[in-house]
PDB file of C-alpha atoms in Angstrom:
ATOM      1  CA  UNK A   1      24.875 -23.112 -35.593  1.00  0.00           C
ATOM      2  CA  UNK A   2      21.808 -21.960 -37.522  1.00  0.00           C
ATOM      3  CA  UNK A   3      19.912 -25.150 -36.570  1.00  0.00           C
ATOM      4  CA  UNK A   4      20.833 -24.531 -32.940  1.00  0.00           C
ATOM      5  CA  UNK A   5      19.466 -20.987 -33.085  1.00  0.00           C
ATOM      6  CA  UNK A   6      16.226 -22.253 -34.582  1.00  0.00           C
ATOM      7  CA  UNK A   7      15.923 -24.865 -31.829  1.00  0.00           C
ATOM      8  CA  UNK A   8      16.439 -22.272 -29.118  1.00  0.00           C
ATOM      9  CA  UNK A   9      13.910 -19.968 -30.784  1.00  0.00           C
ATOM     10  CA  UNK A  10      11.344 -22.765 -30.804  1.00  0.00           C
ATOM     11  CA  UNK A  11      11.914 -23.309 -27.084  1.00  0.00           C
ATOM     12  CA  UNK A  12      11.495 -19.590 -26.406  1.00  0.00           C
ATOM     13  CA  UNK A  13       8.255 -19.522 -28.364  1.00  0.00           C
ATOM     14  CA  UNK A  14       6.914 -22.579 -26.560  1.00  0.00           C
ATOM     15  CA  UNK A  15       7.714 -20.945 -23.212  1.00  0.00           C
ATOM     16  CA  UNK A  16       6.029 -17.733 -24.370  1.00  0.00           C
ATOM     17  CA  UNK A  17       2.886 -19.769 -25.035  1.00  0.00           C
ATOM     18  CA  UNK A  18       2.961 -21.269 -21.537  1.00  0.00           C
ATOM     19  CA  UNK A  19       3.500 -17.819 -20.001  1.00  0.00           C
ATOM     20  CA  UNK A  20       0.279 -16.614 -21.628  1.00  0.00           C
ATOM     21  CA  UNK A  21      -1.557 -18.718 -19.072  1.00  0.00           C
ATOM     22  CA  UNK A  22      -0.233 -16.619 -16.166  1.00  0.00           C
ATOM     23  CA  UNK A  23      -2.986 -14.121 -16.970  1.00  0.00           C
ATOM     24  CA  UNK A  24      -5.923 -16.395 -17.738  1.00  0.00           C
ATOM     25  CA  UNK A  25      -6.748 -20.098 -17.614  1.00  0.00           C
ATOM     26  CA  UNK A  26      -8.352 -20.732 -21.029  1.00  0.00           C
ATOM     27  CA  UNK A  27      -7.110 -19.365 -24.343  1.00  0.00           C
ATOM     28  CA  UNK A  28      -7.895 -19.972 -27.995  1.00  0.00           C
ATOM     29  CA  UNK A  29      -5.394 -20.304 -30.819  1.00  0.00           C
ATOM     30  CA  UNK A  30      -6.057 -16.786 -32.133  1.00  0.00           C
ATOM     31  CA  UNK A  31      -5.727 -15.268 -28.659  1.00  0.00           C
ATOM     32  CA  UNK A  32      -2.371 -16.947 -28.079  1.00  0.00           C
ATOM     33  CA  UNK A  33      -1.051 -16.017 -31.515  1.00  0.00           C
ATOM     34  CA  UNK A  34      -2.052 -12.383 -30.969  1.00  0.00           C
ATOM     35  CA  UNK A  35      -0.540 -12.332 -27.477  1.00  0.00           C
ATOM     36  CA  UNK A  36       2.907 -13.530 -28.551  1.00  0.00           C
ATOM     37  CA  UNK A  37       2.898 -12.029 -32.052  1.00  0.00           C
ATOM     38  CA  UNK A  38       3.247 -15.192 -34.137  1.00  0.00           C
ATOM     39  CA  UNK A  39       1.335 -16.671 -37.066  1.00  0.00           C
ATOM     40  CA  UNK A  40      -1.441 -19.039 -36.085  1.00  0.00           C
ATOM     41  CA  UNK A  41       0.119 -21.871 -38.088  1.00  0.00           C
ATOM     42  CA  UNK A  42       3.336 -21.605 -36.045  1.00  0.00           C
ATOM     43  CA  UNK A  43       1.448 -21.443 -32.762  1.00  0.00           C
ATOM     44  CA  UNK A  44      -0.701 -24.396 -33.787  1.00  0.00           C
ATOM     45  CA  UNK A  45       2.390 -26.579 -34.368  1.00  0.00           C
ATOM     46  CA  UNK A  46       3.885 -25.578 -31.029  1.00  0.00           C
ATOM     47  CA  UNK A  47       0.603 -26.211 -29.215  1.00  0.00           C
ATOM     48  CA  UNK A  48       0.380 -29.650 -30.806  1.00  0.00           C
ATOM     49  CA  UNK A  49       3.796 -30.520 -29.379  1.00  0.00           C
ATOM     50  CA  UNK A  50       2.946 -29.101 -25.948  1.00  0.00           C
ATOM     51  CA  UNK A  51      -0.325 -31.030 -25.979  1.00  0.00           C
ATOM     52  CA  UNK A  52       1.449 -34.252 -26.933  1.00  0.00           C
ATOM     53  CA  UNK A  53       3.843 -33.809 -23.987  1.00  0.00           C
ATOM     54  CA  UNK A  54       0.990 -33.021 -21.576  1.00  0.00           C
ATOM     55  CA  UNK A  55       1.843 -29.360 -20.942  1.00  0.00           C
ATOM     56  CA  UNK A  56      -1.449 -28.099 -22.397  1.00  0.00           C
ATOM     57  CA  UNK A  57      -4.890 -29.619 -22.891  1.00  0.00           C
ATOM     58  CA  UNK A  58      -7.347 -28.670 -25.638  1.00  0.00           C
ATOM     59  CA  UNK A  59     -11.056 -28.561 -24.892  1.00  0.00           C
ATOM     60  CA  UNK A  60     -12.639 -30.018 -28.023  1.00  0.00           C
ATOM     61  CA  UNK A  61     -16.019 -28.369 -27.338  1.00  0.00           C
ATOM     62  CA  UNK A  62     -14.663 -24.830 -26.962  1.00  0.00           C
ATOM     63  CA  UNK A  63     -11.438 -25.275 -28.970  1.00  0.00           C
ATOM     64  CA  UNK A  64      -9.568 -23.509 -26.160  1.00  0.00           C
ATOM     65  CA  UNK A  65      -6.390 -24.566 -24.424  1.00  0.00           C
ATOM     66  CA  UNK A  66      -5.483 -24.721 -20.750  1.00  0.00           C
ATOM     67  CA  UNK A  67      -2.442 -25.900 -18.797  1.00  0.00           C
ATOM     68  CA  UNK A  68      -1.992 -29.660 -18.610  1.00  0.00           C
ATOM     69  CA  UNK A  69      -1.179 -32.148 -15.893  1.00  0.00           C
ATOM     70  CA  UNK A  70       2.578 -32.014 -16.555  1.00  0.00           C
ATOM     71  CA  UNK A  71       2.695 -28.476 -15.156  1.00  0.00           C
ATOM     72  CA  UNK A  72       1.194 -29.736 -11.904  1.00  0.00           C
ATOM     73  CA  UNK A  73       3.587 -32.679 -11.825  1.00  0.00           C
ATOM     74  CA  UNK A  74       6.570 -30.353 -12.152  1.00  0.00           C
ATOM     75  CA  UNK A  75       5.275 -28.071  -9.392  1.00  0.00           C
ATOM     76  CA  UNK A  76       4.987 -30.976  -6.956  1.00  0.00           C
ATOM     77  CA  UNK A  77       8.759 -31.417  -7.102  1.00  0.00           C
ATOM     78  CA  UNK A  78       9.554 -27.898  -5.927  1.00  0.00           C
ATOM     79  CA  UNK A  79      11.720 -28.086  -2.829  1.00  0.00           C
ATOM     80  CA  UNK A  80      10.265 -26.591   0.332  1.00  0.00           C
ATOM     81  CA  UNK A  81      13.786 -25.484   1.189  1.00  0.00           C
ATOM     82  CA  UNK A  82      13.768 -23.165  -1.825  1.00  0.00           C
ATOM     83  CA  UNK A  83      10.121 -22.179  -2.259  1.00  0.00           C
ATOM     84  CA  UNK A  84       8.777 -19.524   0.165  1.00  0.00           C
ATOM     85  CA  UNK A  85       5.204 -20.236  -0.979  1.00  0.00           C
ATOM     86  CA  UNK A  86       5.438 -23.754   0.473  1.00  0.00           C
ATOM     87  CA  UNK A  87       7.845 -23.120   3.313  1.00  0.00           C
ATOM     88  CA  UNK A  88       5.883 -20.225   4.826  1.00  0.00           C
ATOM     89  CA  UNK A  89       2.342 -21.493   4.275  1.00  0.00           C
ATOM     90  CA  UNK A  90       1.863 -22.775   7.827  1.00  0.00           C
ATOM     91  CA  UNK A  91       3.035 -19.451   9.275  1.00  0.00           C
ATOM     92  CA  UNK A  92       0.616 -17.585   7.002  1.00  0.00           C
ATOM     93  CA  UNK A  93      -2.271 -19.804   8.115  1.00  0.00           C
ATOM     94  CA  UNK A  94      -1.389 -19.128  11.747  1.00  0.00           C
ATOM     95  CA  UNK A  95      -1.324 -15.393  11.050  1.00  0.00           C
ATOM     96  CA  UNK A  96      -4.724 -15.607   9.358  1.00  0.00           C
ATOM     97  CA  UNK A  97      -6.184 -17.338  12.414  1.00  0.00           C
ATOM     98  CA  UNK A  98      -4.673 -14.695  14.683  1.00  0.00           C
ATOM     99  CA  UNK A  99      -5.801 -11.602  12.747  1.00  0.00           C
ATOM    100  CA  UNK A 100      -8.785 -12.907  10.781  1.00  0.00           C
ATOM    101  CA  UNK A 101      -7.893 -11.363   7.409  1.00  0.00           C
ATOM    102  CA  UNK A 102      -6.433 -12.545   4.106  1.00  0.00           C
ATOM    103  CA  UNK A 103      -2.656 -13.040   4.185  1.00  0.00           C
ATOM    104  CA  UNK A 104      -0.631 -12.897   0.950  1.00  0.00           C
ATOM    105  CA  UNK A 105       2.961 -13.381  -0.110  1.00  0.00           C
ATOM    106  CA  UNK A 106       4.445 -11.442  -3.044  1.00  0.00           C
ATOM    107  CA  UNK A 107       7.673 -11.548  -5.013  1.00  0.00           C
ATOM    108  CA  UNK A 108       8.983  -8.902  -7.366  1.00  0.00           C
ATOM    109  CA  UNK A 109       9.227  -9.953 -11.003  1.00  0.00           C
ATOM    110  CA  UNK A 110      10.562  -7.127 -13.150  1.00  0.00           C
ATOM    111  CA  UNK A 111       8.125  -4.219 -13.077  1.00  0.00           C
ATOM    112  CA  UNK A 112       5.390  -6.312 -11.451  1.00  0.00           C
ATOM    113  CA  UNK A 113       4.695  -8.132  -8.233  1.00  0.00           C
ATOM    114  CA  UNK A 114       3.532 -11.719  -8.284  1.00  0.00           C
ATOM    115  CA  UNK A 115       1.275 -13.242  -5.646  1.00  0.00           C
ATOM    116  CA  UNK A 116       2.878 -16.619  -4.966  1.00  0.00           C
ATOM    117  CA  UNK A 117       0.768 -17.637  -1.965  1.00  0.00           C
ATOM    118  CA  UNK A 118      -2.469 -16.553  -0.286  1.00  0.00           C
ATOM    119  CA  UNK A 119      -4.468 -17.706   2.728  1.00  0.00           C
ATOM    120  CA  UNK A 120      -8.027 -16.457   2.500  1.00  0.00           C
ATOM    121  CA  UNK A 121      -9.905 -14.918   5.398  1.00  0.00           C
ATOM    122  CA  UNK A 122     -12.679 -17.102   6.823  1.00  0.00           C
ATOM    123  CA  UNK A 123     -15.015 -14.125   7.140  1.00  0.00           C
ATOM    124  CA  UNK A 124     -18.028 -13.811   4.842  1.00  0.00           C
ATOM    125  CA  UNK A 125     -16.885 -10.477   3.405  1.00  0.00           C
ATOM    126  CA  UNK A 126     -13.287 -10.805   2.285  1.00  0.00           C
ATOM    127  CA  UNK A 127     -10.775  -9.980  -0.411  1.00  0.00           C
ATOM    128  CA  UNK A 128     -10.235 -12.862  -2.788  1.00  0.00           C
ATOM    129  CA  UNK A 129      -6.523 -13.106  -3.518  1.00  0.00           C
ATOM    130  CA  UNK A 130      -5.840 -15.462  -6.452  1.00  0.00           C
ATOM    131  CA  UNK A 131      -2.389 -17.025  -6.467  1.00  0.00           C
ATOM    132  CA  UNK A 132      -0.503 -16.154  -9.639  1.00  0.00           C
ATOM    133  CA  UNK A 133      -2.010 -12.686  -9.965  1.00  0.00           C
ATOM    134  CA  UNK A 134       0.358 -10.057 -11.349  1.00  0.00           C
ATOM    135  CA  UNK A 135       0.022  -6.477 -10.169  1.00  0.00           C
ATOM    136  CA  UNK A 136       1.919  -3.258 -10.939  1.00  0.00           C
ATOM    137  CA  UNK A 137       4.692  -2.000  -8.666  1.00  0.00           C
ATOM    138  CA  UNK A 138       3.374   1.552  -8.829  1.00  0.00           C
ATOM    139  CA  UNK A 139       0.484   1.135  -6.362  1.00  0.00           C
ATOM    140  CA  UNK A 140      -0.353  -0.973  -3.321  1.00  0.00           C
ATOM    141  CA  UNK A 141       1.212  -1.706   0.043  1.00  0.00           C
ATOM    142  CA  UNK A 142       3.223  -4.733  -1.093  1.00  0.00           C
ATOM    143  CA  UNK A 143       4.466  -2.903  -4.179  1.00  0.00           C
ATOM    144  CA  UNK A 144       5.907  -0.081  -2.078  1.00  0.00           C
ATOM    145  CA  UNK A 145       7.576  -2.560   0.269  1.00  0.00           C
ATOM    146  CA  UNK A 146       9.205  -4.472  -2.589  1.00  0.00           C
ATOM    147  CA  UNK A 147      10.493  -1.245  -4.128  1.00  0.00           C
ATOM    148  CA  UNK A 148      11.449   0.568  -0.909  1.00  0.00           C
ATOM    149  CA  UNK A 149      13.735  -2.235   0.263  1.00  0.00           C
ATOM    150  CA  UNK A 150      15.269  -2.986  -3.138  1.00  0.00           C
ATOM    151  CA  UNK A 151      18.596  -1.523  -4.239  1.00  0.00           C
ATOM    152  CA  UNK A 152      18.816   2.152  -5.232  1.00  0.00           C
ATOM    153  CA  UNK A 153      19.669   1.047  -8.779  1.00  0.00           C
ATOM    154  CA  UNK A 154      16.507  -1.042  -9.016  1.00  0.00           C
ATOM    155  CA  UNK A 155      14.451   1.823  -7.619  1.00  0.00           C
ATOM    156  CA  UNK A 156      15.786   4.341 -10.129  1.00  0.00           C
ATOM    157  CA  UNK A 157      15.290   1.935 -13.004  1.00  0.00           C
ATOM    158  CA  UNK A 158      11.620   1.607 -12.071  1.00  0.00           C
ATOM    159  CA  UNK A 159      11.046   5.300 -11.311  1.00  0.00           C
ATOM    160  CA  UNK A 160      12.640   6.365 -14.600  1.00  0.00           C
ATOM    161  CA  UNK A 161      10.954   3.720 -16.696  1.00  0.00           C
ATOM    162  CA  UNK A 162       9.200   5.001 -19.847  1.00  0.00           C
ATOM    163  CA  UNK A 163       6.297   2.761 -18.862  1.00  0.00           C
ATOM    164  CA  UNK A 164       5.719   4.630 -15.568  1.00  0.00           C
ATOM    165  CA  UNK A 165       1.985   5.539 -15.486  1.00  0.00           C
ATOM    166  CA  UNK A 166       1.176   9.241 -15.816  1.00  0.00           C
ATOM    167  CA  UNK A 167      -1.507   8.886 -13.133  1.00  0.00           C
ATOM    168  CA  UNK A 168       1.127   8.187 -10.436  1.00  0.00           C
ATOM    169  CA  UNK A 169       3.233  11.168  -9.334  1.00  0.00           C
ATOM    170  CA  UNK A 170       6.868  10.062  -9.159  1.00  0.00           C
ATOM    171  CA  UNK A 171       7.932  12.519  -6.444  1.00  0.00           C
ATOM    172  CA  UNK A 172       4.995  11.581  -4.223  1.00  0.00           C
ATOM    173  CA  UNK A 173       5.898   7.924  -4.733  1.00  0.00           C
ATOM    174  CA  UNK A 174       9.493   8.680  -3.684  1.00  0.00           C
ATOM    175  CA  UNK A 175       8.181  10.256  -0.490  1.00  0.00           C
ATOM    176  CA  UNK A 176       6.076   7.169   0.167  1.00  0.00           C
ATOM    177  CA  UNK A 177       9.133   4.949  -0.276  1.00  0.00           C
ATOM    178  CA  UNK A 178      11.088   7.019   2.243  1.00  0.00           C
ATOM    179  CA  UNK A 179       8.220   6.702   4.734  1.00  0.00           C
ATOM    180  CA  UNK A 180       8.077   2.925   4.223  1.00  0.00           C
ATOM    181  CA  UNK A 181      11.813   2.684   4.894  1.00  0.00           C
ATOM    182  CA  UNK A 182      11.438   4.708   8.119  1.00  0.00           C
ATOM    183  CA  UNK A 183       8.425   2.772   9.402  1.00  0.00           C
ATOM    184  CA  UNK A 184       9.415  -0.695   8.216  1.00  0.00           C
ATOM    185  CA  UNK A 185       5.980  -1.284   6.687  1.00  0.00           C
ATOM    186  CA  UNK A 186       3.537   0.144   4.143  1.00  0.00           C
ATOM    187  CA  UNK A 187      -0.215   0.722   4.066  1.00  0.00           C
ATOM    188  CA  UNK A 188      -2.703   1.286   1.280  1.00  0.00           C
ATOM    189  CA  UNK A 189      -6.290   2.424   1.615  1.00  0.00           C
ATOM    190  CA  UNK A 190      -8.434   2.091  -1.516  1.00  0.00           C
ATOM    191  CA  UNK A 191      -5.241   2.803  -3.430  1.00  0.00           C
ATOM    192  CA  UNK A 192      -5.381   0.026  -6.003  1.00  0.00           C
ATOM    193  CA  UNK A 193      -9.050  -0.901  -5.823  1.00  0.00           C
ATOM    194  CA  UNK A 194     -12.128   0.651  -4.169  1.00  0.00           C
ATOM    195  CA  UNK A 195     -13.177  -0.830  -0.844  1.00  0.00           C
ATOM    196  CA  UNK A 196      -9.853  -2.583  -0.141  1.00  0.00           C
ATOM    197  CA  UNK A 197      -7.145  -1.838   2.400  1.00  0.00           C
ATOM    198  CA  UNK A 198      -3.820  -3.516   3.159  1.00  0.00           C
ATOM    199  CA  UNK A 199      -0.667  -3.397   5.239  1.00  0.00           C
ATOM    200  CA  UNK A 200       2.572  -5.033   4.096  1.00  0.00           C
ATOM    201  CA  UNK A 201       6.035  -5.718   5.507  1.00  0.00           C
ATOM    202  CA  UNK A 202       9.301  -7.009   3.998  1.00  0.00           C
ATOM    203  CA  UNK A 203      10.662 -10.504   4.584  1.00  0.00           C
ATOM    204  CA  UNK A 204      14.462 -10.653   4.728  1.00  0.00           C
ATOM    205  CA  UNK A 205      16.318 -13.950   4.799  1.00  0.00           C
ATOM    206  CA  UNK A 206      19.156 -14.787   7.206  1.00  0.00           C
ATOM    207  CA  UNK A 207      21.668 -12.980   4.981  1.00  0.00           C
ATOM    208  CA  UNK A 208      19.622  -9.772   5.074  1.00  0.00           C
ATOM    209  CA  UNK A 209      18.454 -10.074   1.464  1.00  0.00           C
ATOM    210  CA  UNK A 210      14.904  -9.039   0.607  1.00  0.00           C
ATOM    211  CA  UNK A 211      12.967 -12.176  -0.338  1.00  0.00           C
ATOM    212  CA  UNK A 212       9.289 -11.247  -0.360  1.00  0.00           C
ATOM    213  CA  UNK A 213       6.520  -9.012   0.886  1.00  0.00           C
ATOM    214  CA  UNK A 214       4.008 -10.252   3.459  1.00  0.00           C
ATOM    215  CA  UNK A 215       0.634  -8.515   3.446  1.00  0.00           C
ATOM    216  CA  UNK A 216      -2.675  -8.484   5.263  1.00  0.00           C
ATOM    217  CA  UNK A 217      -5.675  -7.233   3.295  1.00  0.00           C
ATOM    218  CA  UNK A 218      -9.419  -6.923   3.621  1.00  0.00           C
ATOM    219  CA  UNK A 219     -12.403  -4.604   3.214  1.00  0.00           C
ATOM    220  CA  UNK A 220     -12.207  -1.017   4.481  1.00  0.00           C
ATOM    221  CA  UNK A 221     -15.306  -1.731   6.571  1.00  0.00           C
ATOM    222  CA  UNK A 222     -13.068  -3.742   8.911  1.00  0.00           C
ATOM    223  CA  UNK A 223      -9.634  -2.257   8.214  1.00  0.00           C
ATOM    224  CA  UNK A 224      -9.390   1.379   9.189  1.00  0.00           C
ATOM    225  CA  UNK A 225      -6.020   3.126   8.960  1.00  0.00           C
ATOM    226  CA  UNK A 226      -5.716   2.841  12.751  1.00  0.00           C
ATOM    227  CA  UNK A 227      -6.308  -0.902  12.481  1.00  0.00           C
ATOM    228  CA  UNK A 228      -3.670  -1.232   9.750  1.00  0.00           C
ATOM    229  CA  UNK A 229      -1.086   0.524  11.928  1.00  0.00           C
ATOM    230  CA  UNK A 230      -2.124  -1.684  14.855  1.00  0.00           C
ATOM    231  CA  UNK A 231      -1.527  -4.845  12.812  1.00  0.00           C
ATOM    232  CA  UNK A 232       1.838  -3.686  11.422  1.00  0.00           C
ATOM    233  CA  UNK A 233       3.996  -4.743  14.426  1.00  0.00           C
ATOM    234  CA  UNK A 234       2.358  -8.188  14.397  1.00  0.00           C
ATOM    235  CA  UNK A 235       3.238  -8.629  10.730  1.00  0.00           C
ATOM    236  CA  UNK A 236       6.784  -7.362  11.297  1.00  0.00           C
ATOM    237  CA  UNK A 237       7.327  -9.945  14.027  1.00  0.00           C
ATOM    238  CA  UNK A 238       5.852 -12.706  11.853  1.00  0.00           C
ATOM    239  CA  UNK A 239       8.023 -11.653   8.900  1.00  0.00           C
ATOM    240  CA  UNK A 240      11.162 -11.814  11.040  1.00  0.00           C
ATOM    241  CA  UNK A 241      10.320 -15.366  12.090  1.00  0.00           C
ATOM    242  CA  UNK A 242       9.536 -16.348   8.506  1.00  0.00           C
ATOM    243  CA  UNK A 243      12.748 -14.841   7.209  1.00  0.00           C
ATOM    244  CA  UNK A 244      14.808 -16.951   9.581  1.00  0.00           C
ATOM    245  CA  UNK A 245      13.488 -20.044   7.781  1.00  0.00           C
ATOM    246  CA  UNK A 246      14.725 -18.854   4.386  1.00  0.00           C
ATOM    247  CA  UNK A 247      18.227 -19.632   3.213  1.00  0.00           C
TER     248      UNK A 247
END
């Protein structure tokens, strides 16, 4: 039993190392060890195994690690029937051509939202939306959508979290959630970052379960609040069509 526990612990630690790369692409041994709270000797042994299996690659000139080809090989076997990022890509591209702005797809992951797909605007001035970016649930149009249409238990867990930022008023956030529920969409105007605006809507699957948040974003020079409200019905219609494709 003890050997089994040690084996499971090694797997957990190896996965923790891989998860470090959700925030950046290149990391050194010391950075990884600090991030996951392990001795460098332990991390070095785990990295050697991951490198041997092709899950990480070490750059000999910089002595930094990055994800290896095996990660890409695994991702190619994701089923389009199960993965919204692949299944809804064509619809997102069509929406981008129609409205001319960056279109993103977010999922909730704990107390964060994760951008799982993005179709960049073709305009010269645009918001760059890197896939894999993690953002807080306390600010932003997509964050409010993902929280507003989650269960009351999930909402209260987030709103009463000890990690809730002091800069965000809880009662004002509650009022925003109620407004999002009434309108069926959310907007943000320089809320998370200066110069950026967004409008987001929920995507429900055929069972009525919340699956993702669909957003349109761009610079405030093109996206006034009136423009965001004008685009909202278009996104709602697109989200309904997308949701029908999800099991």
